[in-house]
Amino acid sequence: MTFEQRAELRRNFTASLPLWRHPLIGYLLSILLVSLLGWGQQALDGWIGGGGIYFAGSLLLLPVLFIATFWGTMPSLFTVLLGALYIDYFFIGYNQSISWQHWEDGLRILPFFISGITIAIITSQRERARWQTLIAEQELKEYAAELEVSNQKLEDANQTKDRFLSIASHELKTPITTIRGQAQLALRRLAKQDGEMNVSDMHTALERINEQTMRLTTLIEELLDVSSLRTGKMALNKSKLNINELCQQVVDDQNLLTGRHIELKLSPKEVMVSVDRDRIEQVLINLVGNAVKYSPEGSVVQVCVERKWRKALIHVRDHGKGIAPDQLEKVFDTFYRTPDAEASTKKGLGLGLSISKEIIERHEGRIWCESQPGQGSEFFVELPLK
Ligand code: ADP
């Protein structure tokens, strides 16, 4: 526990005491009690006959005990001091004045003084023990809170793992079922035609098998990426490159692959960054791929590269359904898919954007999304310039 935390604890503890237990009340009351019981002691001495005082001011120990019990060490020490002065002045002092000239006088006060100090020491030890209990209690509370947080984290991780297993097994099963079905169909056809092959049927079957194998490969690659990012095993192999060139290449490839019209606006100046080329390419493919996947067939997808201050800024815009404001952050969570995407026929695991986010953040960059529902979405990637 730090010094500030202890001070805070002490403040809280003092504030939690009732007003009558404030130390100031203890000091004031000790003056009153010492006078009262001192006077009582004088009256008692007079009544007994005065001569044989063996323990001067013994009654004055009562205020010390009382003050120590309720107000603690310092006020009780103050009471001992007051008591000693009182005894010296009224019982021992010559000419009713405070005097410590004779050693016998000191000796007569000694029993009261030692008893008073003993009471104060016992009180301070009791206070210390209570204080230590309080600190231990506080530490225990903090530890319990920490434990609850890590418990929650473990529970979240467990839920993600369960979700991962159910999604992964479902997503793996679908393509495998198709591959098996197509292969069995082709085999049956081959058998029926006594070894003669209908090329068109065979072509369709192989095409379906190829498609599903590609889907499986993407899936397995994404799962491996998540696992290596989670365990910190994904090493970045950075090199200097012009982001204009990388975007040009990604857009050309995606134009060919998807057959969609993807517009590209490059920065007039070269935009040099130091990045892991394959990983940034993976992010760009994911963003352009999503823009194509989640927007209508005939609509245009735009990619733009800019230099802004000391940053490279890439945006990918589509004219699809867009994303609701409360889902803009969530789309970067592992396994998250918007209700729209879940309800559609578009396949996906909800891993691409979370992988992209991790990759961009490991490059000290930023990735975010802006969207007007019904008017499409725009994804931004910002990377530091070299
Ligand atoms: P998925 O494999 O499901 O596409 P991603 O991680 O790439 O996984 O995306 C997560 C979710 O974000 C998608 O399921 C979809 O709901 C939403 N999303 C991503 N890009 C777009 C986009 N351009 N337009 C609308 N929704 C999008």
Short mmCIF file of C-alpha atoms and ligand atoms in Angstrom, two decimals:
data_model
loop_
_atom_site.label_atom_id
_atom_site.label_comp_id
_atom_site.label_asym_id
_atom_site.label_seq_id
_atom_site.Cartn_x
_atom_site.Cartn_y
_atom_site.Cartn_z
CA MET A 1 0.00 0.00 0.00
CA THR A 2 1.44 3.39 -1.00
CA PHE A 3 1.95 6.34 1.34
CA GLU A 4 -0.92 8.28 -0.31
CA GLN A 5 -3.26 5.31 0.07
CA ARG A 6 -2.40 5.04 3.77
CA ALA A 7 -2.97 8.78 4.25
CA GLU A 8 -6.32 8.45 2.47
CA LEU A 9 -7.23 5.50 4.66
CA ARG A 10 -6.33 7.49 7.79
CA ARG A 11 -8.44 10.44 6.59
CA ASN A 12 -11.39 8.14 5.94
CA PHE A 13 -10.95 6.45 9.29
CA THR A 14 -10.88 9.79 11.18
CA ALA A 15 -13.89 10.99 9.20
CA SER A 16 -15.79 7.83 10.11
CA LEU A 17 -15.42 8.48 13.90
CA PRO A 18 -18.28 10.24 15.70
CA LEU A 19 -17.73 13.95 16.33
CA TRP A 20 -17.27 13.49 20.12
CA ARG A 21 -14.19 11.30 19.44
CA HIS A 22 -12.32 14.05 17.61
CA PRO A 23 -8.84 14.55 19.26
CA LEU A 24 -9.61 18.21 19.99
CA ILE A 25 -12.51 17.18 22.24
CA GLY A 26 -10.08 14.78 23.96
CA TYR A 27 -7.60 17.62 24.70
CA LEU A 28 -10.32 19.93 26.05
CA LEU A 29 -11.91 17.21 28.13
CA SER A 30 -8.56 16.23 29.63
CA ILE A 31 -8.17 19.80 31.05
CA LEU A 32 -11.63 19.55 32.58
CA LEU A 33 -11.13 16.03 33.99
CA VAL A 34 -7.65 16.73 35.41
CA SER A 35 -8.99 19.83 37.22
CA LEU A 36 -12.03 17.94 38.48
CA LEU A 37 -10.23 14.82 39.69
CA GLY A 38 -7.27 16.87 40.95
CA TRP A 39 -9.73 18.77 43.09
CA GLY A 40 -11.26 15.44 44.14
CA GLN A 41 -7.83 14.15 45.13
CA GLN A 42 -7.19 17.29 47.20
CA ALA A 43 -10.54 16.87 48.95
CA LEU A 44 -9.74 13.20 49.62
CA ASP A 45 -6.30 14.05 51.03
CA GLY A 46 -7.84 16.69 53.31
CA TRP A 47 -10.45 14.22 54.51
CA ILE A 48 -7.91 11.44 55.18
CA GLY A 49 -5.68 13.86 57.05
CA GLY A 50 -3.11 14.99 54.51
CA GLY A 51 0.02 13.45 55.96
CA GLY A 52 0.45 10.13 54.18
CA ILE A 53 0.34 10.57 50.47
CA TYR A 54 2.28 7.69 49.05
CA PHE A 55 0.99 7.85 45.52
CA ALA A 56 0.47 11.51 44.74
CA GLY A 57 -2.42 12.17 42.37
CA SER A 58 -3.45 8.51 42.03
CA LEU A 59 -7.01 9.63 41.20
CA LEU A 60 -5.59 11.60 38.26
CA LEU A 61 -4.85 8.31 36.54
CA LEU A 62 -8.57 7.96 35.86
CA PRO A 63 -8.71 10.82 33.31
CA VAL A 64 -5.59 9.37 31.64
CA LEU A 65 -7.30 6.00 31.29
CA PHE A 66 -10.57 7.51 30.12
CA ILE A 67 -8.96 9.83 27.55
CA ALA A 68 -6.67 7.00 26.30
CA THR A 69 -9.64 4.67 25.77
CA PHE A 70 -11.66 7.04 23.66
CA TRP A 71 -9.22 9.61 22.17
CA GLY A 72 -5.97 7.70 21.75
CA THR A 73 -2.27 8.20 22.44
CA MET A 74 -1.62 11.90 21.93
CA PRO A 75 -4.51 13.26 24.03
CA SER A 76 -3.64 10.72 26.77
CA LEU A 77 0.01 11.90 26.81
CA PHE A 78 -1.29 15.44 27.07
CA THR A 79 -3.39 14.35 30.09
CA VAL A 80 -0.30 12.76 31.74
CA LEU A 81 1.57 16.03 31.30
CA LEU A 82 -1.33 18.08 32.67
CA GLY A 83 -1.69 15.66 35.58
CA ALA A 84 2.02 15.87 36.41
CA LEU A 85 1.87 19.68 36.41
CA TYR A 86 -1.24 19.61 38.57
CA ILE A 87 0.39 17.28 41.13
CA ASP A 88 3.53 19.35 41.19
CA TYR A 89 1.60 22.59 41.68
CA PHE A 90 -1.06 21.53 44.17
CA PHE A 91 0.45 18.62 46.08
CA ILE A 92 4.20 19.06 46.07
CA GLY A 93 5.13 22.61 44.97
CA TYR A 94 6.37 25.00 47.60
CA ASN A 95 4.55 28.30 47.74
CA GLN A 96 1.96 26.97 45.29
CA SER A 97 4.27 27.29 42.33
CA ILE A 98 5.53 24.85 39.74
CA SER A 99 8.89 23.65 41.00
CA TRP A 100 11.15 20.74 40.16
CA GLN A 101 14.05 21.89 42.38
CA HIS A 102 14.11 18.92 44.77
CA TRP A 103 14.75 15.40 43.56
CA GLU A 104 12.34 14.03 46.17
CA ASP A 105 9.58 16.05 44.45
CA GLY A 106 10.38 14.33 41.19
CA LEU A 107 10.27 10.96 42.96
CA ARG A 108 6.80 11.65 44.32
CA ILE A 109 5.48 12.38 40.84
CA LEU A 110 7.26 9.36 39.34
CA PRO A 111 4.63 6.66 40.17
CA PHE A 112 1.89 8.77 38.51
CA PHE A 113 4.13 9.58 35.58
CA ILE A 114 5.21 5.96 34.95
CA SER A 115 1.65 4.65 35.26
CA GLY A 116 0.36 7.37 32.93
CA ILE A 117 3.04 6.70 30.31
CA THR A 118 2.38 2.93 30.56
CA ILE A 119 -1.30 3.53 29.85
CA ALA A 120 -0.35 5.76 26.87
CA ILE A 121 2.05 3.07 25.50
CA ILE A 122 -0.57 0.32 25.82
CA THR A 123 -3.06 2.56 24.07
CA SER A 124 -0.65 3.33 21.24
CA GLN A 125 0.01 -0.40 20.75
CA ARG A 126 -3.70 -1.09 20.69
CA GLU A 127 -4.11 1.70 18.15
CA ARG A 128 -1.29 0.28 16.03
CA ALA A 129 -2.85 -3.17 16.03
CA ARG A 130 -6.22 -1.72 15.08
CA TRP A 131 -4.54 0.34 12.38
CA GLN A 132 -2.75 -2.71 10.97
CA THR A 133 -6.01 -4.66 10.93
CA LEU A 134 -7.59 -1.81 9.02
CA ILE A 135 -4.74 -1.76 6.46
CA ALA A 136 -4.91 -5.56 6.09
CA GLU A 137 -8.67 -5.33 5.60
CA GLN A 138 -8.22 -2.63 2.96
CA GLU A 139 -5.52 -4.67 1.18
CA LEU A 140 -7.75 -7.70 1.27
CA LYS A 141 -10.57 -5.67 -0.29
CA GLU A 142 -8.25 -4.43 -3.06
CA TYR A 143 -7.00 -7.95 -3.67
CA ALA A 144 -10.58 -9.23 -3.86
CA ALA A 145 -11.43 -6.49 -6.39
CA GLU A 146 -8.37 -7.41 -8.49
CA LEU A 147 -9.35 -11.05 -8.30
CA GLU A 148 -12.83 -10.20 -9.48
CA VAL A 149 -11.43 -8.27 -12.48
CA SER A 150 -9.14 -11.13 -13.49
CA ASN A 151 -12.00 -13.57 -12.93
CA GLN A 152 -14.14 -11.50 -15.27
CA LYS A 153 -11.32 -11.47 -17.83
CA LEU A 154 -10.97 -15.25 -17.55
CA GLU A 155 -14.70 -15.64 -17.99
CA ASP A 156 -14.63 -13.39 -21.08
CA ALA A 157 -11.70 -15.37 -22.49
CA ASN A 158 -13.57 -18.59 -21.81
CA GLN A 159 -16.65 -17.30 -23.59
CA THR A 160 -14.54 -16.16 -26.57
CA LYS A 161 -12.94 -19.61 -26.65
CA ASP A 162 -16.36 -21.32 -26.61
CA ARG A 163 -17.61 -19.00 -29.34
CA PHE A 164 -14.42 -19.63 -31.28
CA LEU A 165 -14.87 -23.40 -31.04
CA SER A 166 -18.51 -23.35 -32.05
CA ILE A 167 -17.97 -20.89 -34.95
CA ALA A 168 -14.77 -22.57 -36.13
CA SER A 169 -16.26 -26.06 -36.09
CA HIS A 170 -19.39 -24.84 -37.88
CA GLU A 171 -17.43 -22.87 -40.47
CA LEU A 172 -15.01 -25.75 -41.06
CA LYS A 173 -17.81 -28.26 -41.40
CA THR A 174 -19.71 -26.41 -44.14
CA PRO A 175 -16.95 -26.36 -46.79
CA ILE A 176 -15.83 -29.88 -45.91
CA THR A 177 -19.41 -31.18 -46.40
CA THR A 178 -19.56 -29.44 -49.82
CA ILE A 179 -16.15 -30.80 -50.86
CA ARG A 180 -17.14 -34.32 -49.82
CA GLY A 181 -20.51 -34.07 -51.56
CA GLN A 182 -19.00 -32.82 -54.81
CA ALA A 183 -16.27 -35.47 -54.77
CA GLN A 184 -18.81 -38.27 -54.11
CA LEU A 185 -21.10 -36.95 -56.86
CA ALA A 186 -18.23 -36.82 -59.36
CA LEU A 187 -17.19 -40.37 -58.39
CA ARG A 188 -20.75 -41.67 -58.83
CA ARG A 189 -21.04 -40.03 -62.22
CA LEU A 190 -17.71 -41.47 -63.27
CA ALA A 191 -18.84 -44.94 -62.16
CA LYS A 192 -22.16 -44.64 -64.03
CA GLN A 193 -20.48 -43.62 -67.24
CA ASP A 194 -18.09 -46.62 -67.05
CA GLY A 195 -15.00 -44.49 -66.74
CA GLU A 196 -16.11 -41.95 -69.37
CA MET A 197 -16.09 -38.44 -67.97
CA ASN A 198 -18.61 -35.67 -68.66
CA VAL A 199 -16.22 -32.73 -68.79
CA SER A 200 -18.78 -30.05 -67.95
CA ASP A 201 -20.05 -31.86 -64.81
CA MET A 202 -16.50 -32.58 -63.77
CA HIS A 203 -15.60 -28.93 -64.27
CA THR A 204 -18.48 -27.76 -62.05
CA ALA A 205 -17.55 -30.22 -59.32
CA LEU A 206 -13.88 -29.25 -59.37
CA GLU A 207 -14.77 -25.57 -59.36
CA ARG A 208 -16.94 -26.01 -56.26
CA ILE A 209 -14.21 -28.04 -54.59
CA ASN A 210 -11.64 -25.36 -55.43
CA GLU A 211 -13.91 -22.59 -54.07
CA GLN A 212 -14.52 -24.39 -50.81
CA THR A 213 -10.85 -25.28 -50.41
CA MET A 214 -9.99 -21.60 -50.79
CA ARG A 215 -12.60 -20.75 -48.16
CA LEU A 216 -11.06 -23.32 -45.84
CA THR A 217 -7.57 -21.93 -46.43
CA THR A 218 -8.70 -18.37 -45.62
CA LEU A 219 -10.44 -19.61 -42.50
CA ILE A 220 -7.44 -21.53 -41.25
CA GLU A 221 -5.11 -18.62 -42.03
CA GLU A 222 -7.34 -16.23 -40.06
CA LEU A 223 -7.48 -18.60 -37.12
CA LEU A 224 -3.71 -19.00 -37.15
CA ASP A 225 -3.30 -15.21 -37.30
CA VAL A 226 -5.56 -14.71 -34.30
CA SER A 227 -3.64 -17.33 -32.39
CA SER A 228 -0.19 -15.88 -33.23
CA LEU A 229 -1.37 -12.31 -32.49
CA ARG A 230 -2.83 -13.41 -29.15
CA THR A 231 0.33 -15.20 -28.11
CA GLY A 232 2.53 -12.35 -29.40
CA LYS A 233 4.25 -14.70 -31.83
CA MET A 234 3.57 -12.64 -34.96
CA ALA A 235 6.92 -11.04 -35.81
CA LEU A 236 6.88 -7.95 -38.04
CA ASN A 237 9.30 -7.90 -40.93
CA LYS A 238 9.49 -4.17 -41.62
CA SER A 239 10.85 -2.55 -44.77
CA LYS A 240 10.56 0.87 -46.40
CA LEU A 241 7.88 1.11 -49.10
CA ASN A 242 5.65 3.54 -50.95
CA ILE A 243 2.06 2.97 -49.80
CA ASN A 244 0.84 4.33 -53.19
CA GLU A 245 2.41 1.32 -54.91
CA LEU A 246 1.01 -1.21 -52.44
CA CYS A 247 -2.53 0.22 -52.80
CA GLN A 248 -2.21 0.17 -56.59
CA GLN A 249 -1.28 -3.50 -56.51
CA VAL A 250 -4.06 -4.48 -54.05
CA VAL A 251 -6.70 -2.60 -56.06
CA ASP A 252 -5.53 -4.17 -59.35
CA ASP A 253 -5.70 -7.66 -57.82
CA GLN A 254 -9.12 -7.09 -56.26
CA ASN A 255 -10.46 -5.61 -59.53
CA LEU A 256 -9.43 -8.81 -61.30
CA LEU A 257 -10.58 -11.17 -58.56
CA THR A 258 -13.99 -9.64 -57.81
CA GLY A 259 -14.83 -8.12 -61.18
CA ARG A 260 -16.07 -5.02 -59.32
CA HIS A 261 -15.20 -1.46 -60.22
CA ILE A 262 -12.76 -0.18 -57.62
CA GLU A 263 -11.65 3.45 -57.99
CA LEU A 264 -8.22 4.45 -56.77
CA LYS A 265 -7.01 7.96 -55.98
CA LEU A 266 -3.32 8.08 -55.11
CA SER A 267 -1.37 10.81 -53.37
CA PRO A 268 0.52 13.00 -55.91
CA LYS A 269 3.67 12.61 -53.81
CA GLU A 270 5.14 9.29 -52.77
CA VAL A 271 4.04 8.15 -49.29
CA MET A 272 6.94 6.31 -47.67
CA VAL A 273 6.29 4.13 -44.64
CA SER A 274 8.25 1.47 -42.80
CA VAL A 275 5.95 -1.54 -42.48
CA ASP A 276 5.62 -5.28 -42.83
CA ARG A 277 4.48 -5.37 -46.45
CA ASP A 278 2.58 -8.68 -46.26
CA ARG A 279 0.69 -7.66 -43.12
CA ILE A 280 -0.35 -4.23 -44.42
CA GLU A 281 -1.35 -5.86 -47.71
CA GLN A 282 -3.49 -8.28 -45.69
CA VAL A 283 -5.22 -5.31 -43.97
CA LEU A 284 -5.88 -3.55 -47.29
CA ILE A 285 -7.22 -6.75 -48.88
CA ASN A 286 -9.53 -7.21 -45.90
CA LEU A 287 -10.87 -3.63 -46.10
CA VAL A 288 -11.34 -3.67 -49.89
CA GLY A 289 -12.75 -7.22 -49.71
CA ASN A 290 -15.29 -6.14 -47.05
CA ALA A 291 -16.26 -3.04 -49.05
CA VAL A 292 -16.94 -5.29 -52.05
CA LYS A 293 -18.67 -7.96 -49.95
CA TYR A 294 -20.99 -5.63 -48.00
CA SER A 295 -22.11 -3.35 -50.88
CA PRO A 296 -24.44 -3.98 -53.83
CA GLU A 297 -23.02 -5.54 -57.03
CA GLY A 298 -23.12 -2.47 -59.28
CA SER A 299 -21.94 0.10 -56.70
CA VAL A 300 -18.50 1.64 -56.74
CA VAL A 301 -15.79 1.12 -54.13
CA GLN A 302 -13.26 3.94 -53.65
CA VAL A 303 -9.74 3.72 -52.27
CA CYS A 304 -7.81 6.89 -51.55
CA VAL A 305 -4.24 7.49 -50.34
CA GLU A 306 -3.23 10.82 -48.75
CA ARG A 307 -0.39 12.39 -46.82
CA LYS A 308 -1.69 14.19 -43.72
CA TRP A 309 0.84 15.94 -41.47
CA ARG A 310 3.35 13.25 -40.55
CA LYS A 311 0.94 10.44 -41.39
CA ALA A 312 -0.12 8.28 -44.30
CA LEU A 313 -3.91 8.04 -44.53
CA ILE A 314 -5.73 5.37 -46.53
CA HIS A 315 -9.52 5.31 -46.80
CA VAL A 316 -11.75 2.67 -48.29
CA ARG A 317 -15.31 3.77 -49.04
CA ASP A 318 -18.32 1.75 -50.14
CA HIS A 319 -21.97 2.51 -50.82
CA GLY A 320 -23.52 -0.41 -48.98
CA LYS A 321 -25.98 -0.47 -46.06
CA GLY A 322 -23.50 1.10 -43.67
CA ILE A 323 -22.99 0.34 -40.00
CA ALA A 324 -25.13 1.59 -37.08
CA PRO A 325 -23.31 4.04 -34.73
CA ASP A 326 -23.38 1.61 -31.77
CA GLN A 327 -21.63 -1.06 -33.88
CA LEU A 328 -18.81 1.12 -35.22
CA GLU A 329 -16.41 0.11 -32.45
CA LYS A 330 -17.67 -3.44 -32.06
CA VAL A 331 -16.84 -4.44 -35.65
CA PHE A 332 -13.18 -4.53 -34.54
CA ASP A 333 -13.92 -7.09 -31.79
CA THR A 334 -12.93 -10.71 -32.32
CA PHE A 335 -15.81 -12.75 -33.83
CA TYR A 336 -18.16 -9.76 -33.97
CA ARG A 337 -20.51 -9.60 -36.96
CA THR A 338 -23.27 -7.00 -37.30
CA PRO A 339 -26.86 -8.30 -37.18
CA ASP A 340 -27.16 -7.26 -40.86
CA ALA A 341 -24.16 -9.41 -41.82
CA GLU A 342 -25.41 -12.34 -39.73
CA ALA A 343 -28.79 -12.16 -41.43
CA SER A 344 -27.25 -11.99 -44.92
CA THR A 345 -25.79 -14.76 -47.06
CA LYS A 346 -22.32 -13.18 -46.85
CA LYS A 347 -19.93 -15.61 -45.22
CA GLY A 348 -17.49 -14.55 -42.55
CA LEU A 349 -16.12 -15.28 -39.12
CA GLY A 350 -15.81 -11.71 -37.84
CA LEU A 351 -12.03 -12.04 -37.54
CA GLY A 352 -10.65 -9.90 -40.40
CA LEU A 353 -11.13 -6.49 -38.78
CA SER A 354 -9.87 -7.57 -35.35
CA ILE A 355 -6.72 -8.97 -37.01
CA SER A 356 -6.36 -5.74 -39.03
CA LYS A 357 -6.69 -3.62 -35.90
CA GLU A 358 -4.01 -5.61 -34.11
CA ILE A 359 -1.65 -5.37 -37.11
CA ILE A 360 -2.14 -1.60 -37.50
CA GLU A 361 -1.69 -0.97 -33.79
CA ARG A 362 1.52 -2.96 -33.82
CA HIS A 363 2.71 -0.49 -36.50
CA GLU A 364 1.84 2.41 -34.11
CA GLY A 365 -1.04 3.31 -36.38
CA ARG A 366 -4.80 3.71 -36.05
CA ILE A 367 -7.79 2.12 -37.76
CA TRP A 368 -11.39 3.29 -37.45
CA CYS A 369 -14.68 3.42 -39.26
CA GLU A 370 -17.17 6.18 -40.06
CA SER A 371 -20.58 5.41 -41.44
CA GLN A 372 -23.99 6.84 -42.18
CA PRO A 373 -26.48 3.96 -42.11
CA GLY A 374 -28.00 3.61 -45.54
CA GLN A 375 -25.18 5.56 -47.19
CA GLY A 376 -22.25 3.19 -46.90
CA SER A 377 -19.15 3.00 -44.70
CA GLU A 378 -15.66 4.42 -44.81
CA PHE A 379 -12.72 2.67 -43.14
CA PHE A 380 -9.58 4.69 -42.33
CA VAL A 381 -6.03 3.49 -41.73
CA GLU A 382 -3.40 5.91 -40.45
CA LEU A 383 0.29 4.98 -40.38
CA PRO A 384 3.32 7.02 -39.33
CA LEU A 385 5.40 8.26 -42.28
CA LYS A 386 8.98 7.09 -42.58
P1 ADP B 1 -16.23 -10.89 -41.65
O1 ADP B 1 -15.44 -12.09 -41.99
O2 ADP B 1 -17.50 -11.19 -40.96
O3 ADP B 1 -16.42 -9.96 -42.81
P2 ADP B 1 -14.65 -8.76 -40.45
O4 ADP B 1 -13.89 -8.79 -39.18
O5 ADP B 1 -13.90 -8.42 -41.66
O6 ADP B 1 -15.34 -10.18 -40.54
O7 ADP B 1 -15.82 -7.73 -40.25
C1 ADP B 1 -16.58 -7.74 -39.07
C2 ADP B 1 -17.99 -7.27 -39.32
O8 ADP B 1 -17.99 -5.87 -39.61
C3 ADP B 1 -18.64 -7.91 -40.52
O9 ADP B 1 -19.21 -9.15 -40.20
C4 ADP B 1 -19.69 -6.87 -40.87
O10 ADP B 1 -20.80 -7.05 -40.04
C5 ADP B 1 -19.02 -5.56 -40.51
N1 ADP B 1 -18.41 -4.89 -41.69
C6 ADP B 1 -17.13 -4.91 -42.07
N2 ADP B 1 -16.91 -4.15 -43.16
C7 ADP B 1 -18.10 -3.65 -43.50
C8 ADP B 1 -18.56 -2.79 -44.54
N3 ADP B 1 -17.72 -2.30 -45.47
N4 ADP B 1 -19.88 -2.46 -44.57
C9 ADP B 1 -20.73 -2.93 -43.63
N5 ADP B 1 -20.38 -3.75 -42.62
C10 ADP B 1 -19.07 -4.10 -42.55
#
